[in-house]
Amino acid sequence: MFLKKLEIIGFKSFAKKTSLDFSQTGILNGEKKIGISAIVGPNGSGKSNIADALRWAMGEQSMKYLRGKKTEDIIFAGSGKKAKLGSAQVSIYLDNSKKQIPLEFDEVVITRKVYRNGESEYLVNGAKTRLIDIVDLLARAGIGQRSYCIVNQGMADQILNATPIERRAMLEEAAGVKEFQVKKQRGQRKLVSTKNNLDRVEGLLLEIEPHLRLLKRQSTRAQKGEIYRNQLREKQHSLYGFLWHGLFDSVKKAQDIKSVTEHEVAELQKEVSNIADESQKESKNKISLQGEINELETTQREVNQELNILERKLIIAEGKLALEKERARDIRLVEVIPMGVKVIKTRLSEIKNQQEKLIKRIEGVDDLKQIQEIKEYARAISMEMYDLYEAVVRGKMEKKKPQEEIQKQKSINLKKAHFIMEEIKELKTQKASAEENLRGKQKIITELIGKDQKERGLSIELEDKLRRARFELDRKKDLLNEARIELAKNEVKEEDLSARIRSEMRISPEKLEYNKESIDIAKCDKDINRLKFQLEQIGGIDEAIIEEYKETDKRYNFLSKESQDLHEAMKRLKKVIREMDLKIKDEFEEAFVFINKEFAKYFKIIFNGGKAKLEKIEITKIKRSSQEKENKENYTENSSFEAEEEKEDKQIGIEIFAEPAGKKITNLGMLSGGERTLTSIAMLFAIISYNPPPFAFLDEIEAALDEANSKRFSKILNELSGKTQFVLISHNRQTMREAALLYGVTMGDDGISKLLSVKLDQVGLAGEIKKN
């Protein structure tokens, strides 16, 4: 790759479009000279503006390197005969046939344009692009804006004037480790950013962790409560479903019996009616005893109905008694009391009264046996204080109901049961009396029937049939009454069970599921009471706690994963930085050895002897952190503090040792101006020889050389021109002789720079220019 052409429009003194074509081939004394071109002209004609234009088009942003103060300074400012221009444009034409620039073009044109309003644009082959893209393309081709492909006036001497650390940076630039340094710096920035992110993540983890532990405890209790509630609901479903559907089956069975019995009773009534009609025909002439028998039978039926009513009342009373006994068994011995201020005050007051009683008992002790009783009493007071403390912590207190209250409740239930039992006793007495009366009536009827049979003769059989039918009818009516009583009893149970289901489960009994499996009612009821007690122990917890715990736990796990990833990222970044350090060190060591050797070589050539070398030196710097600097400002009088805060940072710098032949030189300051220039040129050529750029633009770097040194300079230039295209701005005749192409720059009274180009193979021996 080489520089084919430079096109300038409106840049500084080049107001008009000016093109410098460096691709032309020249022949001098039969030798091809395409590698060296020279730009000559009087002082002030604008030669250095060409170097500035090239540097600017390659992306230079510092106006100091362009010999200006602001952007407008690089746009043609006008003259007495030419108005100022509104923009400046420079285009670089590069040969890319070897694809050193990673673009699919054999020729790459980089253009930069700026306007007086400050707007600017960059183009690559006519397509707009960004500055960073241009800088990246040129850096890959080895002609970055800070490389030694452009050396302006005075820049060569900067190598000698630079500090050892700055010289090391120059050698690193020549060594081509910029790519590794950029990666290292990028890795260091990412490392700092990752460390900051890690600190923030770990801070969040420290903030979330205590809250997460609290939420976990509450969530565990809530989940346990949810488990208990589900188990309770499952048990209630099983028990109440079994009871409800069992009751439903009982009701259905009783209704079926009632329906069948009602049908049988209706049939028997018809049968009795028919038999009675037939018997009436046969008994017109019966004796007066029949009337008495009928009267007794009517009375017997009334007593029988009364007996049925008593049995129904007795069954209902027994059902009520069973319910009262169940309610008596369900009396809770313990009640849960919320710990309010009023409750705490009451309990403290009670304990205080007990303590006062204890003091009085202690004061009145006159027997050793009483001391043991007093100890037990004091221990009981201590336990009550501990129970009160535990209750305050839990927010509730389990209090056994007073025995008097339990006894009172039991007494009420027993009174109700006793009243029902008295009622049952009375009903049983009435039933026994009715049965006795019924048996007496039956006995009398039997006796009268015996008498009647003797008297009635043929009607006995019919009457007996009627009696049997009526007896069967009465029996069926008794069964019907029993079915009705059973239905009434089931209705009472149904109402009580329905109320219990609606109260405890908040659902309609009809919605209960039943799998037709038999269960142990007592065990299931015991399990339900146990689960209710456990739920009371847990207390009420907001269900939103579980969701909050899940969200917080999810965030904690996410941040933990982020923290782990950040730790891994820091390890990888540190590894990358170490790898870049090793590569930089290896590349620099290789470049240092080569450049040191070439520097000594070119120094001997230029000075015709002498010796020169590069040496690594260790430089110790004192570093302070920003916090340390603030502390130092606050404690300037405390020298011991300053010593503690200072930290040493050891770095490697490059020192130049040069000793021309026949001289004893101990430092660079002892060199003359010419010697410094020659030393700088030797160093510059050593750097260029290690990493030859595609082209080098040198601005009067040999101006201070005499004719002999100019010849040596030209010799080295010719040697390096095989790998690097050189464009020199020069007044030196020897340099002009080595150039294959000369551009002359002049400036007229209009203040505009103009060009004149000549190939050296067109110049005759007498100095005249030959015409083709």
XYZ file of C-alpha atoms in Angstrom, residues 289-571:
283
model
C -122.773 -56.530 74.930
C -121.538 -55.570 71.528
C -122.116 -51.898 72.199
C -119.942 -52.085 75.273
C -117.240 -53.894 73.329
C -117.332 -51.258 70.637
C -117.085 -48.525 73.189
C -114.131 -50.243 74.788
C -112.451 -50.687 71.414
C -112.988 -47.003 70.620
C -111.409 -46.152 73.930
C -108.622 -48.629 73.135
C -107.926 -46.866 69.840
C -107.856 -43.482 71.566
C -105.432 -44.854 74.142
C -103.385 -46.348 71.317
C -103.219 -42.965 69.539
C -102.283 -41.299 72.800
C -99.556 -43.902 73.240
C -98.204 -43.179 69.749
C -98.106 -39.433 70.492
C -96.242 -40.139 73.731
C -93.716 -42.321 71.893
C -93.128 -39.563 69.338
C -92.556 -36.985 72.073
C -90.285 -39.451 73.833
C -88.148 -39.978 70.703
C -87.866 -36.183 70.114
C -86.903 -35.643 73.749
C -84.221 -38.365 73.534
C -82.845 -36.666 70.370
C -82.658 -33.318 72.191
C -80.940 -35.009 75.126
C -78.304 -36.500 72.788
C -77.671 -33.062 71.220
C -77.289 -31.439 74.652
C -74.776 -34.115 75.644
C -72.794 -33.450 72.425
C -72.779 -29.720 73.151
C -71.623 -30.414 76.711
C -68.679 -32.435 75.368
C -67.672 -29.580 72.964
C -67.173 -27.035 75.770
C -63.700 -25.479 75.231
C -61.467 -25.576 78.304
C -59.076 -22.982 76.864
C -59.821 -19.605 75.343
C -57.394 -17.422 73.299
C -57.298 -13.809 74.468
C -55.605 -11.046 72.334
C -52.966 -9.216 74.364
C -54.278 -5.676 74.579
C -53.190 -3.026 77.041
C -56.297 -3.635 79.149
C -55.601 -7.382 79.406
C -51.944 -6.788 80.333
C -52.936 -4.263 83.016
C -55.492 -6.694 84.434
C -52.988 -9.562 84.561
C -50.317 -7.334 86.145
C -52.835 -6.176 88.725
C -53.704 -9.790 89.565
C -50.019 -10.712 89.879
C -49.455 -7.668 92.074
C -52.278 -8.717 94.383
C -50.793 -12.230 94.578
C -47.377 -10.728 95.402
C -48.948 -8.640 98.214
C -50.608 -11.790 99.558
C -47.193 -13.540 99.345
C -45.550 -10.733 101.356
C -48.253 -10.953 104.013
C -47.822 -14.725 104.203
C -44.047 -14.333 104.560
C -44.511 -11.788 107.337
C -46.871 -14.130 109.149
C -44.667 -17.282 108.951
C -44.346 -19.042 112.273
C -43.843 -22.616 111.111
C -41.233 -24.263 108.830
C -43.942 -26.192 107.011
C -45.458 -22.902 105.839
C -42.144 -21.929 104.155
C -42.461 -24.777 101.643
C -46.024 -23.682 100.848
C -44.825 -20.080 100.424
C -42.064 -21.296 98.004
C -44.662 -23.090 95.904
C -46.856 -19.997 95.927
C -43.899 -17.769 94.882
C -42.974 -20.232 92.111
C -46.550 -20.093 90.831
C -46.383 -16.263 90.749
C -43.058 -16.493 88.796
C -44.619 -18.871 86.275
C -47.544 -16.502 85.799
C -45.072 -13.649 85.113
C -43.237 -15.829 82.547
C -46.532 -16.871 80.919
C -47.525 -13.195 80.698
C -44.172 -12.353 79.008
C -44.590 -15.196 76.485
C -48.141 -14.064 75.775
C -46.994 -10.466 75.151
C -44.339 -11.734 72.686
C -46.883 -13.878 70.820
C -49.554 -11.169 70.926
C -52.109 -13.515 72.465
C -52.683 -15.570 75.576
C -54.181 -18.953 76.100
C -56.256 -18.865 79.219
C -57.934 -21.752 80.809
C -61.520 -20.975 81.519
C -62.228 -20.751 85.210
C -63.504 -23.938 86.678
C -66.519 -22.022 87.881
C -67.325 -20.921 84.321
C -66.832 -24.449 83.002
C -68.931 -25.849 85.831
C -71.493 -23.153 85.212
C -71.695 -24.035 81.515
C -71.824 -27.715 82.356
C -74.442 -26.981 84.989
C -76.561 -25.156 82.417
C -76.211 -28.063 80.001
C -76.938 -30.546 82.810
C -79.970 -28.570 83.850
C -81.229 -28.657 80.316
C -80.430 -32.371 80.129
C -82.032 -32.921 83.540
C -85.144 -31.069 82.422
C -85.270 -33.164 79.252
C -84.675 -36.329 81.326
C -87.512 -35.354 83.660
C -89.637 -34.795 80.613
C -88.586 -38.217 79.272
C -89.330 -39.763 82.690
C -92.738 -38.164 82.741
C -93.385 -39.321 79.174
C -92.273 -42.840 80.065
C -94.595 -42.766 83.102
C -97.460 -41.594 80.934
C -96.561 -44.226 78.353
C -96.480 -46.975 81.008
C -99.805 -45.775 82.348
C -101.274 -45.713 78.844
C -99.891 -49.179 78.118
C -101.307 -50.416 81.419
C -104.649 -48.837 80.562
C -104.448 -50.367 77.079
C -103.734 -53.786 78.526
C -106.653 -53.386 80.947
C -108.961 -52.415 78.145
C -107.700 -55.283 76.057
C -108.270 -57.666 78.902
C -111.812 -56.437 79.393
C -112.437 -56.587 75.661
C -111.089 -60.132 75.579
C -113.410 -61.137 78.410
C -116.376 -59.472 76.741
C -115.498 -61.072 73.441
C -115.466 -64.447 75.157
C -118.901 -63.802 76.444
C -119.984 -62.405 73.119
C -118.665 -65.435 71.270
C -120.837 -67.671 73.291
C -123.809 -65.510 72.533
C -123.213 -64.434 68.984
C -122.418 -67.683 67.259
C -121.991 -67.107 63.472
C -120.792 -63.486 63.674
C -117.740 -64.408 65.718
C -115.609 -65.314 62.784
C -116.453 -62.063 61.015
C -115.818 -59.980 64.055
C -112.546 -61.751 64.679
C -111.480 -60.957 61.134
C -112.448 -57.339 61.664
C -110.459 -57.159 64.841
C -107.389 -58.662 63.213
C -107.716 -56.205 60.376
C -108.057 -53.327 62.784
C -105.143 -54.622 64.814
C -103.010 -54.776 61.684
C -104.230 -51.300 60.763
C -103.217 -49.990 64.184
C -99.837 -51.688 63.870
C -99.274 -50.091 60.479
C -100.329 -46.734 61.883
C -97.774 -47.236 64.644
C -95.110 -47.891 62.014
C -96.287 -44.816 60.145
C -95.981 -42.734 63.304
C -92.508 -44.136 63.933
C -91.473 -43.142 60.383
C -92.856 -39.671 60.910
C -91.049 -39.378 64.234
C -87.808 -40.524 62.559
C -88.308 -37.885 59.857
C -88.886 -35.217 62.492
C -85.744 -36.290 64.349
C -83.746 -36.204 61.123
C -85.095 -32.738 60.352
C -83.740 -31.510 63.702
C -80.347 -33.123 62.998
C -80.381 -31.704 59.465
C -80.986 -28.147 60.692
C -78.238 -28.401 63.299
C -75.727 -30.007 60.870
C -76.555 -27.483 58.117
C -75.993 -24.562 60.486
C -72.669 -26.059 61.590
C -71.521 -26.589 57.986
C -72.478 -23.078 56.910
C -70.815 -21.567 59.985
C -67.506 -23.472 59.771
C -67.098 -24.055 56.037
C -69.026 -21.129 54.515
C -70.600 -23.376 51.880
C -73.956 -24.947 51.215
C -74.256 -28.559 52.489
C -75.409 -29.658 49.035
C -71.934 -28.808 47.653
C -70.185 -31.317 49.907
C -68.613 -34.246 48.087
C -69.063 -37.835 49.304
C -66.973 -40.755 48.076
C -69.168 -43.353 49.824
C -66.284 -44.462 52.068
C -66.952 -45.155 55.718
C -65.014 -43.037 58.245
C -64.334 -43.056 61.968
C -66.508 -40.155 63.145
C -64.880 -39.871 66.585
C -61.328 -39.853 65.198
C -62.228 -37.387 62.450
C -63.910 -35.061 64.957
C -60.822 -35.247 67.167
C -58.567 -34.362 64.211
C -60.774 -31.362 63.364
C -60.537 -30.013 66.929
C -56.742 -30.521 66.892
C -56.349 -28.612 63.599
C -58.541 -25.773 64.871
C -56.348 -25.473 67.956
C -53.174 -25.436 65.814
C -54.640 -22.679 63.631
C -55.441 -20.651 66.734
C -51.817 -21.113 67.865
C -50.475 -19.811 64.531
C -52.801 -16.800 64.457
C -53.742 -14.671 61.496
C -51.064 -13.958 58.847
C -51.589 -11.889 55.737
C -51.600 -14.176 52.687
C -49.763 -11.453 50.746
C -46.687 -12.329 52.852
C -46.243 -15.528 50.814
C -46.307 -13.608 47.499
C -43.928 -10.977 48.872
C -41.587 -13.732 50.075
C -41.652 -15.411 46.646
C -40.903 -12.111 44.867
C -38.147 -11.186 47.343
C -36.630 -14.681 47.165
C -36.739 -14.537 43.354
C -34.971 -11.163 43.392
C -32.413 -12.424 45.944
C -31.636 -15.477 43.790
C -31.373 -13.244 40.704
C -28.951 -10.888 42.469
C -26.956 -13.861 43.814
C -26.650 -15.188 40.263
C -25.652 -11.692 39.085
C -23.034 -11.520 41.862
C -21.641 -14.895 40.821
C -21.581 -13.847 37.161
C -19.839 -10.574 38.063
C -17.191 -12.470 40.060
C -16.623 -14.720 37.062
C -16.504 -11.687 34.761
C -13.876 -10.054 37.008
C -11.779 -13.215 36.862
